[in-house]
Coordinates of C-alpha atoms and ligand atoms in Angstrom, one line a residue:
M33 CA 21.7 9.9 36.8
Q34 CA 23.0 10.2 33.3
L35 CA 24.6 6.8 33.5
K36 CA 21.5 5.3 35.0
R37 CA 19.4 6.6 32.1
L38 CA 22.0 5.3 29.6
I39 CA 21.9 1.8 31.2
L40 CA 18.1 1.8 31.2
T41 CA 18.0 2.9 27.6
A42 CA 20.5 0.2 26.6
V43 CA 18.6 -2.5 28.5
F44 CA 15.2 -1.3 27.0
G45 CA 16.8 -1.2 23.5
F46 CA 18.2 -4.7 23.9
A47 CA 14.9 -6.0 25.2
C48 CA 13.1 -4.5 22.2
L49 CA 15.5 -5.9 19.8
A50 CA 15.4 -9.3 21.5
G51 CA 11.6 -9.2 21.5
F52 CA 11.6 -8.3 17.8
A53 CA 14.0 -11.0 16.9
Q54 CA 12.0 -13.5 19.0
S55 CA 8.7 -12.6 17.5
K56 CA 10.1 -12.8 14.0
S57 CA 11.5 -16.2 14.5
N58 CA 8.2 -17.3 16.0
F59 CA 6.6 -17.5 12.6
V60 CA 7.7 -20.4 10.4
P61 CA 7.0 -20.2 6.7
Q62 CA 5.7 -23.3 5.0
K63 CA 8.2 -25.0 2.7
D64 CA 5.6 -25.6 0.1
L65 CA 4.5 -22.0 0.0
L66 CA 8.2 -20.9 -0.2
A67 CA 8.6 -23.2 -3.2
T68 CA 5.4 -21.7 -4.8
I69 CA 6.8 -18.2 -4.2
R70 CA 10.1 -19.1 -5.9
K71 CA 8.0 -20.3 -8.9
N72 CA 5.8 -17.1 -8.7
I73 CA 8.9 -14.9 -8.9
T74 CA 10.2 -16.9 -12.0
D75 CA 6.8 -16.4 -13.6
A76 CA 6.7 -12.8 -12.6
D77 CA 10.0 -12.2 -14.3
A78 CA 8.7 -13.6 -17.5
Q79 CA 5.4 -11.8 -17.2
Y80 CA 6.9 -8.4 -16.6
K81 CA 9.2 -8.9 -19.6
L82 CA 6.1 -9.6 -21.7
M83 CA 4.4 -6.5 -20.3
A84 CA 7.5 -4.4 -21.3
T85 CA 7.0 -5.5 -24.9
L86 CA 3.4 -4.2 -24.9
L87 CA 4.2 -0.7 -23.8
K88 CA 5.1 2.3 -26.0
P89 CA 8.0 4.4 -24.6
N90 CA 6.0 6.9 -22.5
E91 CA 3.3 4.5 -21.4
F92 CA 2.6 3.0 -18.0
P93 CA 0.5 -0.1 -17.6
K94 CA -2.9 0.5 -15.9
A95 CA -5.0 -2.6 -16.5
Y96 CA -5.5 -5.4 -18.9
H97 CA -8.7 -6.4 -20.6
P98 CA -8.3 -10.1 -21.4
K99 CA -11.5 -10.5 -23.5
E100 CA -10.3 -7.8 -25.9
S101 CA -6.6 -8.7 -25.4
R102 CA -6.2 -4.9 -24.7
M103 CA -3.6 -3.3 -22.5
E104 CA -4.9 -0.1 -20.9
T105 CA -2.2 2.4 -20.2
S106 CA -1.7 5.8 -18.7
N107 CA 0.8 8.6 -18.7
S108 CA 3.1 9.3 -15.8
G109 CA 0.5 11.5 -14.0
W110 CA -1.9 8.6 -13.2
W111 CA -1.8 7.6 -9.5
C112 CA -0.5 4.2 -10.4
S113 CA 2.5 5.1 -12.5
G114 CA 5.0 4.1 -9.7
F115 CA 3.8 0.6 -9.5
Y116 CA 5.3 -0.6 -12.8
P117 CA 8.8 0.4 -11.9
G118 CA 8.2 -0.6 -8.3
T119 CA 7.2 -4.1 -9.2
L120 CA 10.1 -4.5 -11.6
L121 CA 12.4 -3.5 -8.9
Q122 CA 10.9 -5.7 -6.3
I123 CA 11.2 -8.7 -8.6
Y124 CA 14.8 -7.7 -9.4
Q125 CA 15.5 -7.7 -5.6
Q126 CA 14.4 -11.3 -5.5
N127 CA 16.2 -12.6 -8.6
H128 CA 18.7 -10.0 -9.7
D129 CA 17.7 -10.2 -13.3
Q130 CA 19.5 -7.2 -14.9
A131 CA 16.9 -6.8 -17.7
L132 CA 14.3 -5.9 -15.1
L133 CA 16.6 -3.2 -13.5
T134 CA 17.3 -1.8 -17.0
E135 CA 13.6 -1.5 -17.8
A136 CA 12.9 0.0 -14.4
E137 CA 15.6 2.6 -15.0
R138 CA 14.1 3.4 -18.4
I139 CA 10.6 4.1 -17.0
L140 CA 11.9 5.9 -13.9
A141 CA 13.3 8.6 -16.3
V142 CA 9.8 9.0 -17.8
L143 CA 8.3 9.2 -14.3
A144 CA 10.8 11.7 -12.8
K145 CA 8.9 14.8 -13.8
E146 CA 6.1 14.0 -11.4
Q147 CA 8.3 15.1 -8.5
Y148 CA 7.0 18.6 -9.2
N149 CA 3.3 17.6 -9.4
T150 CA 1.3 19.4 -6.7
H151 CA -2.1 18.4 -8.1
T152 CA -2.2 15.0 -6.6
H153 CA -1.8 13.5 -3.1
D154 CA -0.7 10.2 -4.7
L155 CA 3.0 11.1 -4.8
G156 CA 3.7 8.5 -2.2
F157 CA 2.4 5.8 -4.3
M158 CA 3.9 7.3 -7.5
M159 CA 7.4 8.2 -6.3
Y160 CA 8.1 6.2 -3.1
C161 CA 7.0 2.8 -4.6
S162 CA 9.3 3.6 -7.5
F163 CA 12.2 5.8 -6.7
G164 CA 12.0 4.7 -3.0
N165 CA 12.7 1.1 -4.1
A166 CA 15.4 2.2 -6.6
N167 CA 17.1 4.2 -3.9
A168 CA 16.9 1.4 -1.4
I169 CA 18.6 -1.0 -3.9
A170 CA 21.3 1.4 -5.1
P171 CA 21.3 4.8 -3.4
K172 CA 22.0 7.7 -5.8
P173 CA 21.9 11.5 -5.1
E174 CA 19.6 12.0 -8.0
Y175 CA 17.0 9.5 -6.7
K176 CA 17.3 11.1 -3.3
Q177 CA 16.6 14.5 -4.8
V178 CA 13.6 13.3 -6.7
L179 CA 12.2 11.9 -3.5
I180 CA 12.8 15.1 -1.5
N181 CA 11.2 17.2 -4.2
S182 CA 8.2 14.8 -4.3
A183 CA 7.8 15.1 -0.5
K184 CA 8.0 18.9 -0.9
S185 CA 5.2 18.8 -3.5
L186 CA 3.1 16.5 -1.3
A187 CA 3.6 18.8 1.7
T188 CA 2.1 21.7 -0.3
R189 CA -1.3 20.0 -0.1
F190 CA -1.4 20.0 3.8
S191 CA -3.7 22.5 5.5
P192 CA -3.1 23.5 9.1
V193 CA -6.9 24.3 9.3
T194 CA -8.1 20.8 8.5
G195 CA -4.9 19.1 9.8
T196 CA -4.9 16.9 6.7
I197 CA -3.4 16.6 3.3
R198 CA -5.9 17.3 0.5
S199 CA -6.5 14.2 -1.6
W200 CA -8.6 15.4 -4.5
D201 CA -8.8 18.9 -5.9
S202 CA -12.4 20.2 -5.8
K203 CA -14.3 23.4 -5.5
P204 CA -12.4 25.6 -3.0
A205 CA -14.9 25.4 -0.1
D206 CA -14.6 21.7 0.0
Y207 CA -11.6 19.7 1.2
L208 CA -11.7 16.1 0.2
V209 CA -9.6 13.5 2.0
I210 CA -9.7 9.8 1.3
I211 CA -8.5 6.9 3.4
D212 CA -6.0 5.9 0.7
N213 CA -4.0 9.0 1.6
M214 CA -2.5 7.1 4.7
M215 CA -0.3 5.3 2.2
N216 CA 1.4 8.5 1.0
L217 CA 2.7 9.4 4.5
E218 CA 5.6 6.9 4.1
L219 CA 7.3 9.4 1.7
L220 CA 7.0 12.2 4.3
F221 CA 8.5 10.0 7.1
W222 CA 11.4 9.2 4.8
A223 CA 11.9 12.9 4.0
T224 CA 12.3 13.8 7.6
K225 CA 14.8 11.0 8.2
V226 CA 17.0 12.1 5.3
T227 CA 16.7 15.9 5.5
G228 CA 16.3 16.4 9.2
D229 CA 13.4 18.7 8.6
S230 CA 10.7 17.6 11.0
S231 CA 7.9 19.4 9.2
Y232 CA 7.3 16.4 7.0
Y233 CA 7.0 14.1 10.1
K234 CA 4.6 16.6 11.8
I235 CA 2.4 16.7 8.7
A236 CA 2.3 12.9 8.5
V237 CA 1.3 12.4 12.2
T238 CA -1.2 15.3 12.2
H239 CA -2.8 13.7 9.1
A240 CA -2.8 10.3 10.7
N241 CA -4.3 11.6 14.0
N242 CA -7.2 13.3 12.1
T243 CA -7.7 10.3 10.0
I244 CA -8.3 8.2 13.2
K245 CA -10.6 10.9 14.5
N246 CA -12.7 11.6 11.4
H247 CA -12.4 8.6 9.1
Y248 CA -13.1 5.7 11.4
R249 CA -16.3 4.2 12.9
P250 CA -16.4 2.6 16.3
D251 CA -16.0 -0.9 14.7
Y252 CA -12.7 0.3 13.0
S253 CA -14.2 0.3 9.5
S254 CA -13.5 3.5 7.6
Y255 CA -15.3 5.9 5.4
H256 CA -13.7 6.3 2.0
V257 CA -14.1 10.1 1.8
V258 CA -14.2 12.9 4.4
N259 CA -15.1 16.3 3.2
Y260 CA -13.8 19.1 5.5
D261 CA -14.8 22.7 5.5
A262 CA -11.7 24.3 4.1
Q263 CA -12.3 27.5 6.1
T264 CA -13.0 26.1 9.5
G265 CA -11.7 22.5 9.4
A266 CA -15.1 21.1 10.5
V267 CA -16.2 17.8 8.9
K268 CA -19.0 18.5 6.5
E269 CA -19.7 15.0 5.2
R270 CA -18.5 11.5 5.3
K271 CA -19.2 9.5 2.2
T272 CA -17.9 7.1 -0.5
A273 CA -16.6 7.4 -4.0
Q274 CA -15.4 3.9 -4.9
G275 CA -17.4 1.9 -2.4
F276 CA -21.0 0.5 -2.4
A277 CA -22.5 3.2 -0.1
N278 CA -21.6 6.1 2.1
E279 CA -22.0 3.9 5.2
S280 CA -20.3 0.8 3.7
A281 CA -16.7 -0.5 4.1
W282 CA -15.0 -0.4 0.8
A283 CA -12.6 -3.4 0.8
R284 CA -9.5 -1.6 -0.6
G285 CA -10.0 1.3 1.8
Q286 CA -9.8 -1.0 4.8
A287 CA -6.6 -2.5 3.3
W288 CA -5.0 0.9 2.8
G289 CA -5.9 1.9 6.4
L290 CA -4.4 -1.4 7.8
Y291 CA -1.2 -0.9 5.8
G292 CA -1.0 2.8 6.5
F293 CA -1.4 2.6 10.2
T294 CA 1.0 -0.3 10.5
M295 CA 3.6 1.7 8.6
T296 CA 2.9 4.8 10.7
Y297 CA 3.5 2.7 13.9
R298 CA 6.8 1.5 12.4
E299 CA 7.8 5.1 11.7
T300 CA 6.7 6.7 15.0
K301 CA 6.5 3.8 17.6
D302 CA 3.4 5.5 18.9
K303 CA 1.1 2.8 20.3
R304 CA -2.1 4.6 19.1
Y305 CA -1.3 3.7 15.5
L306 CA -0.6 0.1 16.5
D307 CA -4.0 -0.1 18.3
Q308 CA -5.6 1.4 15.2
A309 CA -3.9 -1.2 12.9
K310 CA -5.0 -4.0 15.3
G311 CA -8.6 -2.8 15.3
I312 CA -8.6 -2.7 11.5
A313 CA -7.1 -6.2 11.3
K314 CA -9.9 -7.4 13.6
F315 CA -12.5 -5.8 11.4
I316 CA -11.2 -7.4 8.3
L317 CA -10.3 -10.9 9.6
N318 CA -13.4 -11.4 11.8
N319 CA -15.7 -10.0 9.2
P320 CA -18.5 -12.5 8.5
K321 CA -18.5 -11.4 4.9
L322 CA -14.8 -12.3 4.4
P323 CA -14.7 -15.4 2.1
A324 CA -12.9 -18.5 3.3
D325 CA -10.0 -17.8 0.9
K326 CA -9.6 -14.3 2.5
V327 CA -9.8 -12.5 -0.8
P328 CA -12.5 -10.0 0.0
Y329 CA -15.5 -9.0 -2.0
W330 CA -15.0 -5.4 -3.3
D331 CA -17.0 -4.0 -0.4
Y332 CA -17.8 -5.7 2.9
N333 CA -21.4 -4.4 2.6
A334 CA -21.9 -5.3 -1.1
P335 CA -25.3 -7.0 -1.5
D336 CA -25.0 -10.8 -1.4
K337 CA -26.9 -11.4 -4.7
P338 CA -25.6 -11.6 -7.3
T339 CA -22.3 -12.8 -5.7
P340 CA -20.2 -9.7 -5.5
L341 CA -16.9 -9.4 -7.4
R342 CA -13.6 -10.0 -5.5
D343 CA -10.8 -7.5 -5.2
A344 CA -7.5 -9.3 -5.3
S345 CA -5.7 -6.0 -4.8
A346 CA -7.3 -5.6 -1.4
A347 CA -6.1 -9.1 -0.5
A348 CA -2.5 -8.5 -1.6
I349 CA -2.3 -5.2 0.3
T350 CA -3.8 -6.8 3.4
A351 CA -1.3 -9.8 3.2
S352 CA 1.7 -7.5 3.0
A353 CA 0.4 -5.3 5.9
L354 CA -0.3 -8.3 8.1
L355 CA 3.3 -9.6 7.5
E356 CA 4.5 -6.4 9.0
L357 CA 1.9 -6.1 11.8
C358 CA 2.6 -9.6 13.1
R359 CA 6.1 -8.5 14.1
Y360 CA 4.7 -5.8 16.4
V361 CA 2.3 -7.8 18.6
D362 CA 2.4 -10.8 20.9
K363 CA 3.1 -14.2 19.6
T364 CA -0.5 -15.5 19.6
E365 CA -1.9 -12.4 17.9
G366 CA 1.1 -12.4 15.5
Q367 CA 0.4 -16.0 14.5
T368 CA -3.1 -15.1 13.6
Y369 CA -1.9 -12.3 11.3
F370 CA 0.9 -14.4 9.9
S371 CA -1.4 -17.3 9.1
A372 CA -4.0 -15.1 7.5
A373 CA -1.3 -13.6 5.2
Q374 CA -0.1 -17.1 4.4
T375 CA -3.6 -18.1 3.4
I376 CA -3.9 -15.0 1.2
I377 CA -0.6 -15.6 -0.6
A378 CA -1.4 -19.3 -1.1
N379 CA -4.8 -18.5 -2.6
L380 CA -3.5 -15.6 -4.8
S381 CA -0.9 -18.1 -6.1
S382 CA -3.6 -20.5 -7.3
P383 CA -4.9 -20.5 -10.9
T384 CA -8.1 -18.8 -9.6
Y385 CA -6.2 -15.6 -9.2
K386 CA -2.7 -15.9 -10.7
S387 CA -2.5 -15.3 -14.5
A388 CA -1.4 -18.3 -16.6
P389 CA 2.2 -17.6 -17.8
G390 CA 2.0 -15.6 -21.1
S391 CA -1.5 -14.3 -20.5
N392 CA -3.1 -11.1 -19.2
G393 CA -0.6 -8.7 -20.7
G394 CA 2.0 -9.8 -18.3
F395 CA 0.1 -8.9 -15.1
L396 CA 0.5 -11.4 -12.3
L397 CA -2.9 -11.3 -10.7
Q398 CA -6.4 -11.4 -12.1
H399 CA -9.7 -10.3 -10.5
S400 CA -9.1 -6.8 -9.0
L401 CA -11.6 -4.1 -9.0
G402 CA -10.7 -0.4 -9.6
H403 CA -13.8 1.7 -9.5
L404 CA -17.1 -0.1 -9.7
P405 CA -19.4 2.9 -9.3
A406 CA -17.7 4.6 -12.2
G407 CA -17.8 1.4 -14.2
T408 CA -14.0 1.3 -14.7
E409 CA -11.4 -1.4 -14.1
I410 CA -13.9 -4.0 -13.2
D411 CA -12.6 -7.6 -12.6
V412 CA -9.3 -6.9 -14.3
P413 CA -5.6 -7.2 -13.4
L414 CA -4.2 -4.0 -11.8
T415 CA -0.7 -2.8 -11.2
Y416 CA -1.0 -2.3 -7.4
A417 CA -2.4 -5.8 -6.9
D418 CA 0.9 -7.1 -8.5
Y419 CA 3.1 -4.6 -6.5
Y420 CA 1.7 -5.6 -3.1
F421 CA 1.6 -9.3 -4.0
V422 CA 5.3 -9.3 -4.8
E423 CA 6.0 -7.3 -1.7
A424 CA 3.9 -9.7 0.4
M425 CA 5.9 -12.7 -1.0
A426 CA 9.2 -11.0 -0.3
R427 CA 8.1 -10.2 3.3
Y428 CA 7.0 -13.8 3.8
K429 CA 10.3 -15.2 2.4
A430 CA 12.2 -12.9 4.8
F431 CA 10.8 -14.9 7.7
A432 CA 12.7 -18.0 6.4
K433 CA 16.0 -16.2 6.6
K434 CA 15.9 -15.5 10.3
Ligands
LIG567 N1 -6.1 5.0 -4.4 C1 -7.2 4.7 -5.3 C2 -7.7 3.3 -5.2 O1 -7.3 2.6 -4.3 O2 -8.4 2.9 -6.1

């Protein structure tokens, strides 16, 4: 009996591996786009070296305002602080330029104190995109400890009553959770793998399950914000903060969900997350409002006139997510995701979106949109657009190696 189970497991494991390898080799990157990506990485190296010269020692890049030639910066507590070191490290992984690693290490030391920050849910973005990449490149006990402490801090924001991680602090009776929070779960999955403490994993899947239940509409579009009753766990309201309207589909939120559920499927192998990711991909890719270049308007329900602004960051996140999702589905469906990601990368590489070398304070991509209702970061380069663009290019290139 034992032997039979062993043989079955081995056969199943082999079949999965074979299936995985086969599906990966099914997708053939275009030679021209690979050459464009090589050029983009060379340009990215120069751009990020330029950016480094524009920052004071404790500053993190936030956005760039080309008309005023002004770099907008933040301290390490801003939710985007991890993307600058993260992007440096991702470029370094592509070209092994030591200067980028040195700059990443410098700024990681400034960022490290955020491991104890319990006032934000964004620790996944801040610490996993930075220290996570550093630890993947060259594992160090101190990086590992920063990541474990960060996961501990993030876990303090979980409520067993709502079954979710609190996103934004607010008045005590409210409990605000935003779709973006799916991205922070990767840090928790990592923490369970390295510590053996399953509580992080349980928090992550409980949060993901409640997100499916409470954040999504039947068409797989998501609300931005769900406000739970902190005492009972009941949903009090569903609304937006950064989108066009409470009932609209804010473009970046759809991208965070797609990426978040694809990653959650990778970490759990639970088909419900794969189905969720596929549903979201369908919503995005079949959306009549998605422009031909597949760089979405900032909200899928933004009024047509005047022509809405684009959000290149949503496109970059989507491309990276699709290049993972295509590996988990059958060949035909996978090809659809792979081709869509290819189109996005090719278009983001064009002068319409990519900064001219030496411009835009060193950012790679133009035309992202941070928070239109608040009137901030409108049609500017943003750190996370660059981070996920570089990640998407690396993922695309990886198909060529198989
Ligand atoms: N996580 C905040 C945003 O996507 O703007």
